[in-house]
Amino acid sequence: MPSRDIVEAFAKRLEDGDFVGAIEHFYTPDAATYENNAAPTVGRENLVAKERGVLAATKEVKAVRVGPSLIEGDHVATRWTFSFTNAEGVTRTLDEIAWQTWRGDKLIEERFYYDPKQLGR
């Protein structure tokens, strides 16, 4: 079960824009993430590579937590707003719920739930 301090430290990394650092520091080597119902991305190295790809394709990414993270045992739920600005200066905003499963102070699984139509606006 993660402590409140660990969950807050993870959220701060994202809010500070250190997305790759958050993965490297908080995810287990065998962690998996799921985008809605898509097949998972498995393994911390693959997660880092995927995140670097997203960051390379954008000019800026901002993360804002909406309300507190909810912790119940090994599960954490957080509502996020992510803003992605492309090279042309167009910003798209994604409202998302992250559902996490932790093993102690490390993330083992994360599922992202959002309406993909948000990115097309």
PDB file of C-alpha atoms in Angstrom:
ATOM      1  CA  MET A   1       0.000   0.000   0.000  1.00  0.00           C
ATOM      2  CA  PRO A   2       1.506   3.371  -0.951  1.00  0.00           C
ATOM      3  CA  SER A   3       1.753   6.080   1.669  1.00  0.00           C
ATOM      4  CA  ARG A   4       0.086   9.446   1.091  1.00  0.00           C
ATOM      5  CA  ASP A   5       3.587  10.964   0.908  1.00  0.00           C
ATOM      6  CA  ILE A   6       4.576   8.627  -1.949  1.00  0.00           C
ATOM      7  CA  VAL A   7       1.366   9.331  -3.899  1.00  0.00           C
ATOM      8  CA  GLU A   8       1.893  13.070  -3.418  1.00  0.00           C
ATOM      9  CA  ALA A   9       5.533  12.819  -4.530  1.00  0.00           C
ATOM     10  CA  PHE A  10       4.438  10.941  -7.674  1.00  0.00           C
ATOM     11  CA  ALA A  11       1.767  13.562  -8.458  1.00  0.00           C
ATOM     12  CA  LYS A  12       4.265  16.388  -7.914  1.00  0.00           C
ATOM     13  CA  ARG A  13       6.648  14.848 -10.457  1.00  0.00           C
ATOM     14  CA  LEU A  14       3.856  14.883 -13.044  1.00  0.00           C
ATOM     15  CA  GLU A  15       2.751  18.399 -12.153  1.00  0.00           C
ATOM     16  CA  ASP A  16       6.389  19.525 -12.468  1.00  0.00           C
ATOM     17  CA  GLY A  17       6.575  17.968 -15.954  1.00  0.00           C
ATOM     18  CA  ASP A  18       9.004  15.192 -15.005  1.00  0.00           C
ATOM     19  CA  PHE A  19       6.994  12.449 -16.716  1.00  0.00           C
ATOM     20  CA  VAL A  20       9.947  10.228 -17.578  1.00  0.00           C
ATOM     21  CA  GLY A  21      11.450  10.647 -14.107  1.00  0.00           C
ATOM     22  CA  ALA A  22       8.140   9.638 -12.528  1.00  0.00           C
ATOM     23  CA  ILE A  23       8.140   6.398 -14.520  1.00  0.00           C
ATOM     24  CA  GLU A  24      11.783   5.667 -13.767  1.00  0.00           C
ATOM     25  CA  HIS A  25      11.390   6.320 -10.052  1.00  0.00           C
ATOM     26  CA  PHE A  26       7.917   5.020  -9.182  1.00  0.00           C
ATOM     27  CA  TYR A  27       7.116   2.148 -11.577  1.00  0.00           C
ATOM     28  CA  THR A  28       8.240  -1.451 -11.056  1.00  0.00           C
ATOM     29  CA  PRO A  29      10.431  -2.997 -13.793  1.00  0.00           C
ATOM     30  CA  ASP A  30       7.450  -5.141 -14.903  1.00  0.00           C
ATOM     31  CA  ALA A  31       4.792  -2.390 -14.668  1.00  0.00           C
ATOM     32  CA  ALA A  32       1.997  -2.187 -17.234  1.00  0.00           C
ATOM     33  CA  THR A  33      -0.166   0.702 -18.402  1.00  0.00           C
ATOM     34  CA  TYR A  34      -3.440   0.551 -20.324  1.00  0.00           C
ATOM     35  CA  GLU A  35      -4.983   3.322 -22.437  1.00  0.00           C
ATOM     36  CA  ASN A  36      -8.734   2.781 -22.062  1.00  0.00           C
ATOM     37  CA  ASN A  37      -9.278  -0.794 -23.320  1.00  0.00           C
ATOM     38  CA  ALA A  38      -6.202  -0.989 -25.558  1.00  0.00           C
ATOM     39  CA  ALA A  39      -3.520  -3.651 -25.174  1.00  0.00           C
ATOM     40  CA  PRO A  40      -1.067  -2.820 -22.383  1.00  0.00           C
ATOM     41  CA  THR A  41       2.387  -1.369 -22.616  1.00  0.00           C
ATOM     42  CA  VAL A  42       4.494  -3.618 -20.385  1.00  0.00           C
ATOM     43  CA  GLY A  43       7.880  -3.008 -18.787  1.00  0.00           C
ATOM     44  CA  ARG A  44       9.347   0.184 -17.366  1.00  0.00           C
ATOM     45  CA  GLU A  45      11.804   0.550 -20.271  1.00  0.00           C
ATOM     46  CA  ASN A  46       8.925   0.371 -22.776  1.00  0.00           C
ATOM     47  CA  LEU A  47       6.911   2.850 -20.719  1.00  0.00           C
ATOM     48  CA  VAL A  48       9.833   5.295 -20.694  1.00  0.00           C
ATOM     49  CA  ALA A  49      10.298   4.919 -24.461  1.00  0.00           C
ATOM     50  CA  LYS A  50       6.584   5.504 -25.084  1.00  0.00           C
ATOM     51  CA  GLU A  51       6.583   8.597 -22.861  1.00  0.00           C
ATOM     52  CA  ARG A  52       9.649  10.004 -24.584  1.00  0.00           C
ATOM     53  CA  GLY A  53       7.862   9.518 -27.903  1.00  0.00           C
ATOM     54  CA  VAL A  54       4.838  11.470 -26.682  1.00  0.00           C
ATOM     55  CA  LEU A  55       7.038  14.258 -25.364  1.00  0.00           C
ATOM     56  CA  ALA A  56       9.052  14.415 -28.606  1.00  0.00           C
ATOM     57  CA  ALA A  57       5.831  14.802 -30.601  1.00  0.00           C
ATOM     58  CA  THR A  58       4.679  17.811 -28.567  1.00  0.00           C
ATOM     59  CA  LYS A  59       6.000  21.251 -27.790  1.00  0.00           C
ATOM     60  CA  GLU A  60       4.654  21.189 -24.236  1.00  0.00           C
ATOM     61  CA  VAL A  61       2.694  18.902 -21.903  1.00  0.00           C
ATOM     62  CA  LYS A  62       1.127  20.163 -18.684  1.00  0.00           C
ATOM     63  CA  ALA A  63      -0.480  18.011 -15.993  1.00  0.00           C
ATOM     64  CA  VAL A  64      -2.919  19.379 -13.421  1.00  0.00           C
ATOM     65  CA  ARG A  65      -4.441  17.188 -10.739  1.00  0.00           C
ATOM     66  CA  VAL A  66      -8.133  17.844 -10.196  1.00  0.00           C
ATOM     67  CA  GLY A  67      -8.869  17.296  -6.516  1.00  0.00           C
ATOM     68  CA  PRO A  68      -7.078  14.842  -4.235  1.00  0.00           C
ATOM     69  CA  SER A  69      -5.835  11.385  -5.103  1.00  0.00           C
ATOM     70  CA  LEU A  70      -8.035   8.764  -3.449  1.00  0.00           C
ATOM     71  CA  ILE A  71      -6.164   5.918  -1.745  1.00  0.00           C
ATOM     72  CA  GLU A  72      -7.743   2.625  -0.690  1.00  0.00           C
ATOM     73  CA  GLY A  73      -5.282  -0.128   0.144  1.00  0.00           C
ATOM     74  CA  ASP A  74      -3.148  -0.848  -2.933  1.00  0.00           C
ATOM     75  CA  HIS A  75      -5.373   1.253  -5.226  1.00  0.00           C
ATOM     76  CA  VAL A  76      -5.136   4.945  -6.048  1.00  0.00           C
ATOM     77  CA  ALA A  77      -7.546   6.944  -8.223  1.00  0.00           C
ATOM     78  CA  THR A  78      -6.639  10.400  -9.515  1.00  0.00           C
ATOM     79  CA  ARG A  79      -8.405  12.763 -11.880  1.00  0.00           C
ATOM     80  CA  TRP A  80      -6.042  14.632 -14.187  1.00  0.00           C
ATOM     81  CA  THR A  81      -6.220  17.288 -16.867  1.00  0.00           C
ATOM     82  CA  PHE A  82      -3.407  17.051 -19.416  1.00  0.00           C
ATOM     83  CA  SER A  83      -2.792  19.805 -21.957  1.00  0.00           C
ATOM     84  CA  PHE A  84      -0.770  18.903 -25.052  1.00  0.00           C
ATOM     85  CA  THR A  85       0.551  21.761 -27.194  1.00  0.00           C
ATOM     86  CA  ASN A  86       1.864  20.835 -30.636  1.00  0.00           C
ATOM     87  CA  ALA A  87       4.553  22.566 -32.706  1.00  0.00           C
ATOM     88  CA  GLU A  88       1.942  24.842 -34.311  1.00  0.00           C
ATOM     89  CA  GLY A  89       0.824  26.067 -30.884  1.00  0.00           C
ATOM     90  CA  VAL A  90      -2.509  24.202 -30.882  1.00  0.00           C
ATOM     91  CA  THR A  91      -3.419  22.905 -27.427  1.00  0.00           C
ATOM     92  CA  ARG A  92      -5.621  19.884 -26.825  1.00  0.00           C
ATOM     93  CA  THR A  93      -6.853  19.053 -23.330  1.00  0.00           C
ATOM     94  CA  LEU A  94      -7.532  15.589 -21.984  1.00  0.00           C
ATOM     95  CA  ASP A  95      -9.611  14.984 -18.855  1.00  0.00           C
ATOM     96  CA  GLU A  96      -8.650  11.567 -17.503  1.00  0.00           C
ATOM     97  CA  ILE A  97      -8.993   9.226 -14.548  1.00  0.00           C
ATOM     98  CA  ALA A  98      -5.873   7.235 -13.645  1.00  0.00           C
ATOM     99  CA  TRP A  99      -6.585   3.996 -11.746  1.00  0.00           C
ATOM    100  CA  GLN A 100      -3.401   2.659 -10.200  1.00  0.00           C
ATOM    101  CA  THR A 101      -2.401  -0.548  -8.455  1.00  0.00           C
ATOM    102  CA  TRP A 102       0.640  -0.243  -6.209  1.00  0.00           C
ATOM    103  CA  ARG A 103       2.950  -2.853  -4.723  1.00  0.00           C
ATOM    104  CA  GLY A 104       4.231  -1.091  -1.624  1.00  0.00           C
ATOM    105  CA  ASP A 105       5.654   2.238  -2.799  1.00  0.00           C
ATOM    106  CA  LYS A 106       5.922   1.235  -6.471  1.00  0.00           C
ATOM    107  CA  LEU A 107       3.354   1.294  -9.272  1.00  0.00           C
ATOM    108  CA  ILE A 108       2.678  -2.104 -10.835  1.00  0.00           C
ATOM    109  CA  GLU A 109      -0.309  -1.209 -13.051  1.00  0.00           C
ATOM    110  CA  GLU A 110      -1.994   1.952 -14.273  1.00  0.00           C
ATOM    111  CA  ARG A 111      -5.142   2.274 -16.345  1.00  0.00           C
ATOM    112  CA  PHE A 112      -6.097   5.537 -18.018  1.00  0.00           C
ATOM    113  CA  TYR A 113      -9.780   6.195 -18.676  1.00  0.00           C
ATOM    114  CA  TYR A 114     -10.788   9.075 -20.947  1.00  0.00           C
ATOM    115  CA  ASP A 115     -12.904   9.913 -23.940  1.00  0.00           C
ATOM    116  CA  PRO A 116     -10.518   9.796 -26.937  1.00  0.00           C
ATOM    117  CA  LYS A 117     -12.742  12.289 -28.777  1.00  0.00           C
ATOM    118  CA  GLN A 118     -11.247  14.964 -26.504  1.00  0.00           C
ATOM    119  CA  LEU A 119      -7.972  14.795 -28.444  1.00  0.00           C
ATOM    120  CA  GLY A 120      -9.709  15.459 -31.760  1.00  0.00           C
ATOM    121  CA  ARG A 121     -11.062  18.852 -30.735  1.00  0.00           C
TER     122      ARG A 121
END
